[in-house]
mmCIF file of C-alpha atoms in Angstrom:
data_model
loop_
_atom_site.group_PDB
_atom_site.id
_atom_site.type_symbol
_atom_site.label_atom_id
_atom_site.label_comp_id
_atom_site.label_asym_id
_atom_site.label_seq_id
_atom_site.Cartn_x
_atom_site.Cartn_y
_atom_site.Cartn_z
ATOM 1 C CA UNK A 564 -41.259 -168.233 46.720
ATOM 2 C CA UNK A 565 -43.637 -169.127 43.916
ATOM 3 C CA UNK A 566 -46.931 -167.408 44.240
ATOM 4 C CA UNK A 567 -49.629 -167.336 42.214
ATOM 5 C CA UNK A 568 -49.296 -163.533 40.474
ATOM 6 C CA UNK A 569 -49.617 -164.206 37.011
ATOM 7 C CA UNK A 570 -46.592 -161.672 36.439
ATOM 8 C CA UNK A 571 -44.547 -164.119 38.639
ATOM 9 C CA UNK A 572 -45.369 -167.067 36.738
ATOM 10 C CA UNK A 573 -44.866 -165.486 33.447
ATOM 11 C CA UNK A 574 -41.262 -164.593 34.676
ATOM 12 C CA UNK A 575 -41.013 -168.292 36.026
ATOM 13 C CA UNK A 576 -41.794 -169.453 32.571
ATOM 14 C CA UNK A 577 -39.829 -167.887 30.380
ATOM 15 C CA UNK A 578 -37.145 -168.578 32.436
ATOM 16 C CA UNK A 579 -37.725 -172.436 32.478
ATOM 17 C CA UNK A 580 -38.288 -172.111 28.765
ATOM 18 C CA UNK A 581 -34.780 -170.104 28.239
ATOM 19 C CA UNK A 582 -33.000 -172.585 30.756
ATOM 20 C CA UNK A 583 -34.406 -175.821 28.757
ATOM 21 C CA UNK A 584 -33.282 -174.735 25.646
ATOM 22 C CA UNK A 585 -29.773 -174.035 26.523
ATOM 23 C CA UNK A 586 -29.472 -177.855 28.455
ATOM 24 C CA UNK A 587 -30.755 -179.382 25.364
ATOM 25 C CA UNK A 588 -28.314 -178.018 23.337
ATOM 26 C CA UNK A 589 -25.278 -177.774 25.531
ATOM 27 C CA UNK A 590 -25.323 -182.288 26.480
ATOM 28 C CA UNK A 591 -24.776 -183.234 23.060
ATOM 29 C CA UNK A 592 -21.672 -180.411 22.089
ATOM 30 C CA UNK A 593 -20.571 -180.910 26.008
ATOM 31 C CA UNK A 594 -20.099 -184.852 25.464
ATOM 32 C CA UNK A 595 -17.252 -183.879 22.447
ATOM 33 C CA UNK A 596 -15.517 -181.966 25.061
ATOM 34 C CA UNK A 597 -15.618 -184.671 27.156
ATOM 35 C CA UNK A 598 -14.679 -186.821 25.054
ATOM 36 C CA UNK A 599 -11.905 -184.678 23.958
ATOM 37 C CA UNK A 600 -10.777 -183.267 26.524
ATOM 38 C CA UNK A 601 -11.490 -179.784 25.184
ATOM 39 C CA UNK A 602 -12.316 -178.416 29.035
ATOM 40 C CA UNK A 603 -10.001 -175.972 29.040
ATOM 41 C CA UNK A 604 -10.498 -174.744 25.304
ATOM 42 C CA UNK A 605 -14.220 -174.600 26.073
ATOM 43 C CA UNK A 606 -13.225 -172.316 29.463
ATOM 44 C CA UNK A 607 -11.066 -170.064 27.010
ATOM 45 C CA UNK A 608 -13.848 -169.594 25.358
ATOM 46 C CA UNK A 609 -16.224 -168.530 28.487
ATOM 47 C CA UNK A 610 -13.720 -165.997 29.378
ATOM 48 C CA UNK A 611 -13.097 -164.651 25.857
ATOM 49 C CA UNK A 612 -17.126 -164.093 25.940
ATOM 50 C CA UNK A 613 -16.660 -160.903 28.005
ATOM 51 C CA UNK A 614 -14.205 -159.221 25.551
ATOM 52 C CA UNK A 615 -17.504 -159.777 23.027
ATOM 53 C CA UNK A 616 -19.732 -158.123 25.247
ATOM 54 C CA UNK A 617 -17.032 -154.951 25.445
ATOM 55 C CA UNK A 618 -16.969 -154.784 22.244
ATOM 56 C CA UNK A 619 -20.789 -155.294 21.198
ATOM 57 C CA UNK A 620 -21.001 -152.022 23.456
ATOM 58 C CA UNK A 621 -18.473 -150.040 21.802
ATOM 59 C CA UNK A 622 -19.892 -150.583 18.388
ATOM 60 C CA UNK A 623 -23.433 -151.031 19.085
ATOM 61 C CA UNK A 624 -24.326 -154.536 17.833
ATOM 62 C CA UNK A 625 -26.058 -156.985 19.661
ATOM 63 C CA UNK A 626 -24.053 -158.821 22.199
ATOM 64 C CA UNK A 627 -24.120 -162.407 21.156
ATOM 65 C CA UNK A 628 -23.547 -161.534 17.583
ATOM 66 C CA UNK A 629 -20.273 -159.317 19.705
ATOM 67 C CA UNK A 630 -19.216 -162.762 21.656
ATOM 68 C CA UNK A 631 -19.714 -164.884 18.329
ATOM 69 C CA UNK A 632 -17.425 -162.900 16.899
ATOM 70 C CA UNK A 633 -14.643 -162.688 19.669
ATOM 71 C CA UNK A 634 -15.260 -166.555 19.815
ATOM 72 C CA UNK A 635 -14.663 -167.172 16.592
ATOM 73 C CA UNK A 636 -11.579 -164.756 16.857
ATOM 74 C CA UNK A 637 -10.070 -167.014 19.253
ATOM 75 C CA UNK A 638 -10.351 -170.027 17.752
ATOM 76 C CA UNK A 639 -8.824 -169.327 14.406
ATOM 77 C CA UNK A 640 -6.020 -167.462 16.503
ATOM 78 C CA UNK A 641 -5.490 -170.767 18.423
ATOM 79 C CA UNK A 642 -5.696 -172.715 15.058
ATOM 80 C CA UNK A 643 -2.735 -170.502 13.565
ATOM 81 C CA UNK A 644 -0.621 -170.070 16.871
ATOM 82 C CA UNK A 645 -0.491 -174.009 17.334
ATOM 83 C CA UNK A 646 0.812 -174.287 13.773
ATOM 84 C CA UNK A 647 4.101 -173.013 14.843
ATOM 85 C CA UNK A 648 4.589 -175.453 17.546
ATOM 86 C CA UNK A 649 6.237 -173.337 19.875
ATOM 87 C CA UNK A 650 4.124 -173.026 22.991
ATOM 88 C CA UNK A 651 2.164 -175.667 24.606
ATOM 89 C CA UNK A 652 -1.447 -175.539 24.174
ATOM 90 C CA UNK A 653 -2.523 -175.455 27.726
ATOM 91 C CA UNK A 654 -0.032 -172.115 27.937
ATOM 92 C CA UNK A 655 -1.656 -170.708 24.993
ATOM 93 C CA UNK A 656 -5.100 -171.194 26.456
ATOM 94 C CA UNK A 657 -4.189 -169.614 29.240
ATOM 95 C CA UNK A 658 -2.856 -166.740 27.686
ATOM 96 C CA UNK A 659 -5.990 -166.388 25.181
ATOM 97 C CA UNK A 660 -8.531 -167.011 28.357
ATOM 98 C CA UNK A 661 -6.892 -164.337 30.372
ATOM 99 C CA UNK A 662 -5.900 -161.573 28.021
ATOM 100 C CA UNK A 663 -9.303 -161.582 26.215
ATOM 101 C CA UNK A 664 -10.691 -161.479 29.961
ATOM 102 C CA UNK A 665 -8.679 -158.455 31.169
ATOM 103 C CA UNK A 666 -9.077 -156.935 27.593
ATOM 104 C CA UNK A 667 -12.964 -156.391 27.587
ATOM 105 C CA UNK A 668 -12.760 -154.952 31.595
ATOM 106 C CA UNK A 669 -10.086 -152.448 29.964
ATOM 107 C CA UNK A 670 -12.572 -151.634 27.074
ATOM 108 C CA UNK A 671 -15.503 -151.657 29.187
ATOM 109 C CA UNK A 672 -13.702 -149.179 31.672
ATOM 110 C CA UNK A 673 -13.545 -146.918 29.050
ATOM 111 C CA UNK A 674 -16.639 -146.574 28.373
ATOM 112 C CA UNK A 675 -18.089 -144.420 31.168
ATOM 113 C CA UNK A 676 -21.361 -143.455 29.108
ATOM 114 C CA UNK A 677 -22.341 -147.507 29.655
ATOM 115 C CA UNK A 678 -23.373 -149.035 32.895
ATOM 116 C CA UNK A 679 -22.936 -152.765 32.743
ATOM 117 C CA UNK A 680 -24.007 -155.333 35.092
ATOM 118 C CA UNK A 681 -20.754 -157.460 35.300
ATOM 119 C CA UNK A 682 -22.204 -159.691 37.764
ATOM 120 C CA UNK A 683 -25.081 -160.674 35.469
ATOM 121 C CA UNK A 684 -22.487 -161.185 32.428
ATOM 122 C CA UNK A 685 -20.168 -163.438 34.583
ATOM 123 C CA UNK A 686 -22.974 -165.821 36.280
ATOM 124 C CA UNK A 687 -26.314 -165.325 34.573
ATOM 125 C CA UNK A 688 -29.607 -163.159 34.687
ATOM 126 C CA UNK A 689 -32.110 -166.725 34.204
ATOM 127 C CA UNK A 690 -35.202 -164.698 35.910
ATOM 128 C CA UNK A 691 -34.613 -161.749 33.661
ATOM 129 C CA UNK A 692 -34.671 -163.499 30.313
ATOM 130 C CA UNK A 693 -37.011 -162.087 27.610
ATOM 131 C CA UNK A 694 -39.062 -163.626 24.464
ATOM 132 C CA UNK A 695 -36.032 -161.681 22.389
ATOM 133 C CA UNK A 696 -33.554 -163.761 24.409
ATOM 134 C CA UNK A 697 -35.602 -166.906 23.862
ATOM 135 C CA UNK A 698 -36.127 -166.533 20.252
ATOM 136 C CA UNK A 699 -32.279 -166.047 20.316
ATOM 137 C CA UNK A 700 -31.478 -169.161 22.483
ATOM 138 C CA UNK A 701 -33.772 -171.721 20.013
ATOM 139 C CA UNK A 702 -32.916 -170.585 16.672
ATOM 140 C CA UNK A 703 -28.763 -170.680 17.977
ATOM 141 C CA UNK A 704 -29.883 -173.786 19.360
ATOM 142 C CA UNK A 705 -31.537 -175.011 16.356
ATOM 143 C CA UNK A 706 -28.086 -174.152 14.388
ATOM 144 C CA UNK A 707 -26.175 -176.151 16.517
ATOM 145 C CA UNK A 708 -28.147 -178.993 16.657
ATOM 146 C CA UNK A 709 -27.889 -179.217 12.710
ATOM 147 C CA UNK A 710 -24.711 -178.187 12.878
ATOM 148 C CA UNK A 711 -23.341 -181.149 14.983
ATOM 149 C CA UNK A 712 -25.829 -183.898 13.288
ATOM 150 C CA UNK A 713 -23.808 -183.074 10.168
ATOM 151 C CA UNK A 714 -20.312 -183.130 11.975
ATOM 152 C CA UNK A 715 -21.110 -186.396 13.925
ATOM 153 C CA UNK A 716 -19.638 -189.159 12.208
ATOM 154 C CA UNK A 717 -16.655 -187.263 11.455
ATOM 155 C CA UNK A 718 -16.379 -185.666 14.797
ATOM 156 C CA UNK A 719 -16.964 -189.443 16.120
ATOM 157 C CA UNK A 720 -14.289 -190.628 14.267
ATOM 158 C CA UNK A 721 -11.784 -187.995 14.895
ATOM 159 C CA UNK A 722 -12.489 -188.385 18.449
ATOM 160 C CA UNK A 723 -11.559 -191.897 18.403
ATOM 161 C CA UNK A 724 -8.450 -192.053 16.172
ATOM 162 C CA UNK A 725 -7.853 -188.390 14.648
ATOM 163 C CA UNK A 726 -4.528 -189.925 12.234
ATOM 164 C CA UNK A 727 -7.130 -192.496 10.920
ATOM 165 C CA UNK A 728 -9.905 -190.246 10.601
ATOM 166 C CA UNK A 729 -7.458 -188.115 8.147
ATOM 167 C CA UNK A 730 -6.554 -190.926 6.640
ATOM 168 C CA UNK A 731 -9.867 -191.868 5.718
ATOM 169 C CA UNK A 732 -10.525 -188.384 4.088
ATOM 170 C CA UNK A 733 -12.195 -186.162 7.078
ATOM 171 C CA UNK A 734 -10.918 -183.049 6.774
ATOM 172 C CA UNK A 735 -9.407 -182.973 10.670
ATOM 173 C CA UNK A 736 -8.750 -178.539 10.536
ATOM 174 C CA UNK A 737 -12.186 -177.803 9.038
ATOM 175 C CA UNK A 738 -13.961 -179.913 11.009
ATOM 176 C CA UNK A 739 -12.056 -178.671 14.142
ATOM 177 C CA UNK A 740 -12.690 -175.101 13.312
ATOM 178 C CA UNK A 741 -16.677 -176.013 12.872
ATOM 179 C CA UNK A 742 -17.018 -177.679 16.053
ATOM 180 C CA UNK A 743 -15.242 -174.613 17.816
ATOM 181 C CA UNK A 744 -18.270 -172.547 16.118
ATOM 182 C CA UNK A 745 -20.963 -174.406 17.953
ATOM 183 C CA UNK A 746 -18.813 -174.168 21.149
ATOM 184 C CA UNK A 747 -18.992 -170.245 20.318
ATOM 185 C CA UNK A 748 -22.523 -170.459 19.665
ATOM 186 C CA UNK A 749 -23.407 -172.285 22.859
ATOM 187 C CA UNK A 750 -21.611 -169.493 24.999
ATOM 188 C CA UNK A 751 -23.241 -167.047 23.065
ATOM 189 C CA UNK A 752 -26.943 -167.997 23.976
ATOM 190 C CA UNK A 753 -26.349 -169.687 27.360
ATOM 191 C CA UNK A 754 -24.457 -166.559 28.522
ATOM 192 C CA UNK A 755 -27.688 -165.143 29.620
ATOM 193 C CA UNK A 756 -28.266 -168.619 31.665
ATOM 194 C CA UNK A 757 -25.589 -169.040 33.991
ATOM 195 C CA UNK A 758 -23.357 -166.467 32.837
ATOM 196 C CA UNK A 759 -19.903 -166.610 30.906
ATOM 197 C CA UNK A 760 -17.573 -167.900 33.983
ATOM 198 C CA UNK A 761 -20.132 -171.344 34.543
ATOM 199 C CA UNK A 762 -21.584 -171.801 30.735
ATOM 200 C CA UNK A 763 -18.525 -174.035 30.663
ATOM 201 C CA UNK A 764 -20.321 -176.173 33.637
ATOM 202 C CA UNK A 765 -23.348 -176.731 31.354
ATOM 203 C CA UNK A 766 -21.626 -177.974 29.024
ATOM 204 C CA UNK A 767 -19.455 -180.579 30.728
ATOM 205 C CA UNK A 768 -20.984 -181.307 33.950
ATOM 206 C CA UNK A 769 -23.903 -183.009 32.538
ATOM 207 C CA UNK A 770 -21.797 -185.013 29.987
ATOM 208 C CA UNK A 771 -19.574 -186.263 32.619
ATOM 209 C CA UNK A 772 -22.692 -187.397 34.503
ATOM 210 C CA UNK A 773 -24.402 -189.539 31.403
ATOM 211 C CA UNK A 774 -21.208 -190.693 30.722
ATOM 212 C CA UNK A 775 -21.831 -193.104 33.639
ATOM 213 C CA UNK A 776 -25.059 -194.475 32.407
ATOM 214 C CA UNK A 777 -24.422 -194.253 28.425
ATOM 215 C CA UNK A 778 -23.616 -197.689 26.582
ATOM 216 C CA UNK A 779 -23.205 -195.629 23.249
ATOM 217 C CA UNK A 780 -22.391 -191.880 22.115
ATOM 218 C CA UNK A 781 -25.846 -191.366 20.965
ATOM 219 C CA UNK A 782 -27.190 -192.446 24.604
ATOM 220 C CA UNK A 783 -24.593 -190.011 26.458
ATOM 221 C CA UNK A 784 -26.125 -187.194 24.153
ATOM 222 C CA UNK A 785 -29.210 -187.444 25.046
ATOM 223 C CA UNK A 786 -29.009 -187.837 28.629
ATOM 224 C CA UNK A 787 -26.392 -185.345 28.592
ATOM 225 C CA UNK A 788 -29.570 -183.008 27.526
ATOM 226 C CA UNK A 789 -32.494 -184.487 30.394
ATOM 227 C CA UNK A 790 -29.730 -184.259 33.153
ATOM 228 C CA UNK A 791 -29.273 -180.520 31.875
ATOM 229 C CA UNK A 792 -32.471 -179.989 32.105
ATOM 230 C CA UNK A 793 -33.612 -181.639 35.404
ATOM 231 C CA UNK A 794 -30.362 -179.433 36.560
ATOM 232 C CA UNK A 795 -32.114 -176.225 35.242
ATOM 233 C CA UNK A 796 -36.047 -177.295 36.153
ATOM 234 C CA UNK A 797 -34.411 -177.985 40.503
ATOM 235 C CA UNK A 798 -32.053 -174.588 39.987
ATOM 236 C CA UNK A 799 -34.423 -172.504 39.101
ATOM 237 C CA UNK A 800 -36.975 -174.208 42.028
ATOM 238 C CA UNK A 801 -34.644 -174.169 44.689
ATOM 239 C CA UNK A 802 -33.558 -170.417 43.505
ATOM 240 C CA UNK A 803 -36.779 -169.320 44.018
ATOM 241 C CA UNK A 804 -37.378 -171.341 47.451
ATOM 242 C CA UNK A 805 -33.845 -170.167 48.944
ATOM 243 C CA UNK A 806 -33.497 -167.405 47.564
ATOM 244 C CA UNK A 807 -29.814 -167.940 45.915
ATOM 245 C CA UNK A 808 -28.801 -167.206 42.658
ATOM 246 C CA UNK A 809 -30.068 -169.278 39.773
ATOM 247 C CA UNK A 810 -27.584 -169.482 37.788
ATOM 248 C CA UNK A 811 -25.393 -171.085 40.105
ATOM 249 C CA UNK A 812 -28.398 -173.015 41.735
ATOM 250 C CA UNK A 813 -28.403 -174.596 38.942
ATOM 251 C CA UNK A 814 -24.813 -175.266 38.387
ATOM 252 C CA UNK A 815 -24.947 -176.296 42.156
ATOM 253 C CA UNK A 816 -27.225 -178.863 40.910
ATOM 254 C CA UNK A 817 -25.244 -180.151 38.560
ATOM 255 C CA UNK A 818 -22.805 -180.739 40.607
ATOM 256 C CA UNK A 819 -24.151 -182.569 42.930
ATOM 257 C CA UNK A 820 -25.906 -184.969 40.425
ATOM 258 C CA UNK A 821 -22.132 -185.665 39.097
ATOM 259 C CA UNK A 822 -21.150 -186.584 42.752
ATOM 260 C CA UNK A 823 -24.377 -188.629 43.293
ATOM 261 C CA UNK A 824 -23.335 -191.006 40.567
ATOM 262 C CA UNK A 825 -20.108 -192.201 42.277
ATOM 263 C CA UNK A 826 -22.445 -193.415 45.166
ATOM 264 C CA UNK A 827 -24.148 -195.752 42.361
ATOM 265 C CA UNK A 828 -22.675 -199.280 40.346
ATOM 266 C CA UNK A 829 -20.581 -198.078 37.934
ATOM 267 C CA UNK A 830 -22.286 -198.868 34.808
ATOM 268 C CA UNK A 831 -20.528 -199.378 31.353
ATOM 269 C CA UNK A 832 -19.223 -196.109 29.617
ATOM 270 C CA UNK A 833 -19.443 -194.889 25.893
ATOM 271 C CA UNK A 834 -16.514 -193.725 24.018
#
C-alpha cells in the first residue's frame, strides 16, 4: 500500500518516472512492428537480451551496453543468414531466440563467483530502479526517438511497399539494420521495466491497442505512447495495492486495455 514515508514515495517515483520513459519510447518503435509484423523478431530479441547480461558479467561492462551488443549481434547474424535463402525466417528466429537464451544460462552457470537475480532479468525490478537507471532509460530513449524521426518516412514507405520504396532510392538493408538498433535499444533500457521475456509486450501491446483509434501513423504513435503509459501509471498502482508483481501488473494492464477495445465501435485504422 502507498503510505506516506517519504522513502516510499521516493521509491514510488522513480519508478513511475523509469516506467514513463520506457512507454513513451516503446508506442512509436512498437507501431513498426506492428505494422510489420516484426513480433517475433522483436521476441528474438527479448530472449537474446539474457545472453547480454551473461556476458556484461563475464567481462565487467555495464549490462545494457552487454545486451546492446548481443542485440546488435543478432541482427546482423539474421541479416547475413537470410541472404542465403535456405531456412525460413520464422525457423531462424527460433533458433537465434532460443540458443542465445540457453547460451547466457550456460555462461551465467559458470560463473559461480556472481549471484544473479534471474527472476528480476526475465520480468522486471520497476520498484528497484535507480537515478543511474533513469538517466540510462531517457538518454536511450532520447536516441531512439531521434533515431526513428530520421528513419520515418523511409521506414513509412518501406512498410507500405518495400520493392517501391527501393525503387525510389531508400536504402531497404541499412535502414532495416537501423531500425533493428532502436529495437535493441528499447530492450536494453526497458529490461529493467518489465524484464526481457515481456519488454516485447510494451512494445506491441499498446500499438495494437491505438491501432483501433488511429486515423494516421502519426496518431497510432502517439497513443501508442499515453496507452503505455496509463498501462505503467495502473501497474505500478495496482502492484502496490495487490501486492503482485509490477512488471507484469503492468503488462496485465495492457492486456486488458487491448481486449477492452473489441467491446467498442471499431473505428478506422492507420496503415
Amino acid at each position: 500500500m502507498i503510505t506516506g514515508d517519504f522513502t516510499m514515495d521516493d521509491f514510488i517515483w522513480r519508478a513511475l518516472v523509469a516506467g514513463l520513459g520506457v512507454a513513451a519510447i516503446s508506442g512509436p518503435i512498437g507501431c513498426f512492428i506492428v505494422w510489420r509484423r516484426m513480433a517475433y523478431f522483436g521476441a528474438t530479441l527479448a530472449h537474446a537480451a539474457l545472453l547480454g547480461v551473461a556476458l556484461g558479467f563475464l567481462f565487467d561492462v555495464r549490462i545494457n551496453v552487454g545486451i546492446v551488443i548481443v542485440c546488435i549481434g543478432v541482427s546482423l547474424l539474421l541479416a547475413a543468414l537470410q541472404q542465403q535463402r535456405k531456412i525460413a525466417t520464422d525457423t531462424l528466429l527460433g533458433i537465434l531466440a532460443h540458443g542465445a537464451l540457453a547460451a547466457g544460462l550456460v555462461v551465467l552457470s559458470f560463473m559461480e563467483s556472481v549471484r544473479v537475480d534471474l527472476m528480476a532479468y526475465l520480468f522486471g525490478d520497476i520498484l528497484a530502479v535507480s537515478i543511474k537507471d533513469i538517466i540510462w532509460i531517457y538518454a536511450g530513449g532520447t536516441a531512439c526517438i531521434i533515431g526513428l524521426c530520421a528513419l520515418w518516412s523511409r521506414l513509412l514507405a518501406m512498410t507500405i511497399h518495400e520493392d517501391l520504396a527501393r525503387v525510389e532510392g531508400v536504402n531497404v538493408s541499412w535502414v532495416r539494420l537501423f531500425y533493428m538498433l532502436l529495437i535493441a535499444i528499447v530492450v536494453a533500457v526497458g529490461m529493467k521495466v518489465v524484464g526481457m521475456l515481456l519488454i516485447i509486450s510494451m512494445l506491441i501491446i499498446p500499438a495494437a491497442v491505438a491501432r483501433q483509434f488511429a486515423k494516421t501513423p502519426e496518431q497510432m504513435a502517439i497513443l501508442a505512447s499515453v496507452i503505455g503509459m496509463v498501462s505503467v501509471g495502473l501497474g505500478i498502482f495496482s502492484s502496490l495495492q495487490w501486492d503482485t508483481p509490477a512488471g507484469p501488473s503492468i503488462v496485465v494492464i495492457a492486456t486488458l486495455m487491448f481486449f477492452l477495445t473489441y467491446l467498442l465501435p471499431t473505428q478506422q485504422k492507420a496503415s
